[in-house]
C-alpha atoms as one frame of an Amber mdcrd trajectory, in Angstrom:
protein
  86.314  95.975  98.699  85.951  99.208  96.919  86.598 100.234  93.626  89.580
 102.346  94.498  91.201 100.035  96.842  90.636  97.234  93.590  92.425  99.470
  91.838  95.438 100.248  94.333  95.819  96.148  94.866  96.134  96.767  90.770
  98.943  99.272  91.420 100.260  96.959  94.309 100.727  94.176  92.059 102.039
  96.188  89.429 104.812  97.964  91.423 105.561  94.696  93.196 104.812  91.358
  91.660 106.304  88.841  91.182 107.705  89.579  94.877 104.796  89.683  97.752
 103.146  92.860  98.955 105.789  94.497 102.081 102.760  95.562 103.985  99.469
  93.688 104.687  96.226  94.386 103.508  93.477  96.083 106.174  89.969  96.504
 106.615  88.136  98.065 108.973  85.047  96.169 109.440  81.571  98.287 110.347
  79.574  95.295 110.539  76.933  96.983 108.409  78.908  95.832 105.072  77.377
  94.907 102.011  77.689  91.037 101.604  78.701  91.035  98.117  81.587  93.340
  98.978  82.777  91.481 102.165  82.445  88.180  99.703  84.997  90.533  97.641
  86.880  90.960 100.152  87.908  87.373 101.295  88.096  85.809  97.785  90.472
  89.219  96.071  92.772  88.378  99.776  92.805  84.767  98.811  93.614  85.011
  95.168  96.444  87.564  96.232  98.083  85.013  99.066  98.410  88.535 101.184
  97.785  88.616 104.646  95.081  90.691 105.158  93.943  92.168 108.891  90.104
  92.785 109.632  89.397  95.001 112.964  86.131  95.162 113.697  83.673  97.999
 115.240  81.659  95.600 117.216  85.165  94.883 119.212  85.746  98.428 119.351
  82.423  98.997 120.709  82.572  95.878 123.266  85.637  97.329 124.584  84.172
 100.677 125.335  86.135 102.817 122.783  82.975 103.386 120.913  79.616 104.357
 121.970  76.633 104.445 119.969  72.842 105.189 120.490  71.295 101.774 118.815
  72.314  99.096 116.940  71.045 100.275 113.628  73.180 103.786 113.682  75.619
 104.146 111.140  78.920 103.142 112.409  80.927 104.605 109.152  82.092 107.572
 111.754  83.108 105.470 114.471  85.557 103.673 112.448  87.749 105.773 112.774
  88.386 105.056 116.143  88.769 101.379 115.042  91.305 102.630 112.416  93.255
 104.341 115.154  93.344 101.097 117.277  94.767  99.348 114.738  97.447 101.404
 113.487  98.369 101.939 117.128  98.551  98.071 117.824 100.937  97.214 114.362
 102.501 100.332 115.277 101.853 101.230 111.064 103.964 104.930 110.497 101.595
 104.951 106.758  98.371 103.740 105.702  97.639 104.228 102.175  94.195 104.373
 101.191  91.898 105.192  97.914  90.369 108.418  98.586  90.546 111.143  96.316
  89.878 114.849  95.485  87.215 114.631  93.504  85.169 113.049  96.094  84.320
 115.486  98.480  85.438 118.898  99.903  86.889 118.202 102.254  88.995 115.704
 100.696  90.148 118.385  98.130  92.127 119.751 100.519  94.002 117.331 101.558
  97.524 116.184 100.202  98.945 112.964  98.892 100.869 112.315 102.072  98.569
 113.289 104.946 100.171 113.954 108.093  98.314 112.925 111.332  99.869 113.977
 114.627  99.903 111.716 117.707  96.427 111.672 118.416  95.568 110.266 114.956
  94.022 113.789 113.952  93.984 115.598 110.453  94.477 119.535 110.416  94.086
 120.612 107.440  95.884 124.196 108.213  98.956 121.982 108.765  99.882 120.447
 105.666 103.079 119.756 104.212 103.904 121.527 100.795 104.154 118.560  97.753
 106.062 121.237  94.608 106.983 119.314  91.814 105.781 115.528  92.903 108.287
 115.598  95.933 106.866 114.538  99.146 108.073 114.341 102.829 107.389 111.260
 104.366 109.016 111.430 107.997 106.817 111.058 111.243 107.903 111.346 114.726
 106.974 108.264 117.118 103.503 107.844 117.338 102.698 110.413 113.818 101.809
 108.727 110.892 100.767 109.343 107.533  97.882 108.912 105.176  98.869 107.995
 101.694  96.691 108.995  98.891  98.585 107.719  95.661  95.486 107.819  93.455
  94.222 111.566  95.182  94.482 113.278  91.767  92.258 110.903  89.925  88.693
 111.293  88.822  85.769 108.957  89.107  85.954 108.680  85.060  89.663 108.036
  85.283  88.996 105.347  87.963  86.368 103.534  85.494  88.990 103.877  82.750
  91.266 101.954  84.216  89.327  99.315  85.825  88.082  99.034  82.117  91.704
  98.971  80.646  93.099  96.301  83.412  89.750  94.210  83.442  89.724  95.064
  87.323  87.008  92.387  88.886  84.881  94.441  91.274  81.849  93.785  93.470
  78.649  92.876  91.273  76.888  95.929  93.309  79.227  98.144  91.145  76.653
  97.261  88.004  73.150  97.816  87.454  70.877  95.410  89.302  67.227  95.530
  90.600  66.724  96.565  94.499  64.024  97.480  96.212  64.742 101.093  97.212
  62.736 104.245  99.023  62.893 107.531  97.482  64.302 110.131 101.103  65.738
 113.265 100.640  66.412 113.249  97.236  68.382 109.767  97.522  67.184 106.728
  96.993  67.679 104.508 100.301  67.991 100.475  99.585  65.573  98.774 101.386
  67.110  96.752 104.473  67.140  95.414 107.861  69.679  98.623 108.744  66.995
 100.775 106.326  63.525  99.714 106.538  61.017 102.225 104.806  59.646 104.662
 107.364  55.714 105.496 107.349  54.126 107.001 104.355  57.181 105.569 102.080
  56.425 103.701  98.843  59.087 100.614  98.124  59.998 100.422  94.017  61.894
  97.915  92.951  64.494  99.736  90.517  67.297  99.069  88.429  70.251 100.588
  90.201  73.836 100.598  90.840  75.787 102.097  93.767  78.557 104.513  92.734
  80.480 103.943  95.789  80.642 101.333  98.697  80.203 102.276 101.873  77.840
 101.040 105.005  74.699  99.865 104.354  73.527 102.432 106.798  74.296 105.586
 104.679  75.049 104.595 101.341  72.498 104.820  98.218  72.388 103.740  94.394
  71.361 105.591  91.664  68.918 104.910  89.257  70.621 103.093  86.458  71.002
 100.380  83.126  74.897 100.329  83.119  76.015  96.672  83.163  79.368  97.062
  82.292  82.669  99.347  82.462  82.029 101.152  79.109  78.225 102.174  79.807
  79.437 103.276  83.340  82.243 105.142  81.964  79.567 106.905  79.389  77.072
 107.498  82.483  80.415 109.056  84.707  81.149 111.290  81.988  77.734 112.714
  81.963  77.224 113.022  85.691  76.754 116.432  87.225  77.147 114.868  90.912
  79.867 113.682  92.394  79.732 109.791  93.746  79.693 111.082  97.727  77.066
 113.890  96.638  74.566 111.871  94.752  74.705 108.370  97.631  76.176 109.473
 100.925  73.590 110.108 103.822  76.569 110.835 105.875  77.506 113.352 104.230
  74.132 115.192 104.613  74.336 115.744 107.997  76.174 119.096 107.330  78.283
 121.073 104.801  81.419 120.358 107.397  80.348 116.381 107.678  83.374 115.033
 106.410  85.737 117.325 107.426  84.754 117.192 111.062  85.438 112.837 110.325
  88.445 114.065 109.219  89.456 115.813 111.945  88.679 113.022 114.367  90.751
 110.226 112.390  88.804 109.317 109.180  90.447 108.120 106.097
């Protein structure tokens, strides 16, 4: 429901329309979701006629594969667990996915075809060389690979073309009023997953969210962009990156998403 996966359905279509899609689409469903983007979700599968696939945490967590402390931690790590469940059970040798290098750290290490060995893990010491556009694509039973085809593009170049192909997109995406709390330097929506701790002052803001995650760990930014061409002029003045200026997740430590990584994470 993201604004990169939008724009890889874009791509999809492009590369393979009239003809269907040859591989379903797939979510991987915290549970702590934004509405609007679930909403997304359903109606973009619909209007496609693809067959999508939704595996959920909560199953993953009623089966005893994941474990967490309460119901209101953020389950955006122990997805990937989910993830690895599900690529195990449709016995998927790729999963191609929006992330990119711009994003994160971590994620600038990593190639365009991401080998994971058996055990669904990333290393990022063992890496297959991509000179000159060419990648290797073969996996042994049970390997797979994490394909990155838009890895190379920026945030700006991602607005760009949502602007130039009129992508629709979740109406979180543009600026709206929330009630938010002001924590660490981010500004945390106000929720039942994110209620304002003692001593907290709620302000009702105008704000967008730069990227979609969980509930849980994801924050807007202060904002007046309604549409594509104010958020491409915001974008090119930004001196954070999306993850760095929204992602409580990725606060934890300097190695956050790298140790996610590591484990399974897209």
């Amino acid at each position: 429901g993201g604004k990169d996966s939008a724009v890889l359905l874009r791509l999809a279509e492009k590369a393979f329309r009239p003809g269907g899609f040859p591989f379903p689409l797939m979510h991987i469903d915290t549970g702590h979701n934004f509405p609007e983007v679930i909403a997304f979700r359903n109606r973009r599968a619909a209007e496609l006629g693809e067959r999508l696939i939704v595996r959920s945490v909560e199953d993953s967590i009623k089966r005893g594969s994941v474990r967490l402390r309460s119901e209101t931690d953020s389950r955006n790590a122990a997805q990937s667990v989910t993830l690895l469940e599900a690529i195990g059970e449709f016995g998927f040798d790729a999963a191609i996915g929006g992330a990119r290098r711009d994003e994160e750290k971590a994620r600038a290490k990593e190639r365009v075809f991401s080998f994971r060995d058996e055990f669904g893990q990333w290393d990022p010491r063992n890496q297959r060389p991509e000179l000159w556009n060419l990648y290797n694509a073969r996996v042994h039973a049970g390997e797979h690979v994490r394909v990155f085809p838009i890895s190379n593009w920026t945030e700006l170049d991602v607005w760009q073309y949502i602007g130039r192909e009129t992508i629709d997109l979740p109406p979180i995406y543009y600026a709206h009023r929330r009630p938010v709390v002001r924590r660490r330097g981010l500004l945390v929506p106000v929720t039942p997953l994110t209620p304002p701790r003692a001593g907290e002052t709620v302000e009702e803001l105008s704000v967008r969210f730069r990227t979609v995650g969980d509930v849980s760990c994801t924050c807007p930014v202060a904002s007046s962009a309604a549409s594509v061409e104010q958020i491409v002029a915001e974008t090119i003045d930004a001196t954070l990156t999306e993850r760095g200026a929204t992602r409580m997740d990725d606060q934890t430590s300097e190695a956050s998403m790298e140790r996610r990584k590591r484990e399974g994470y897209f």
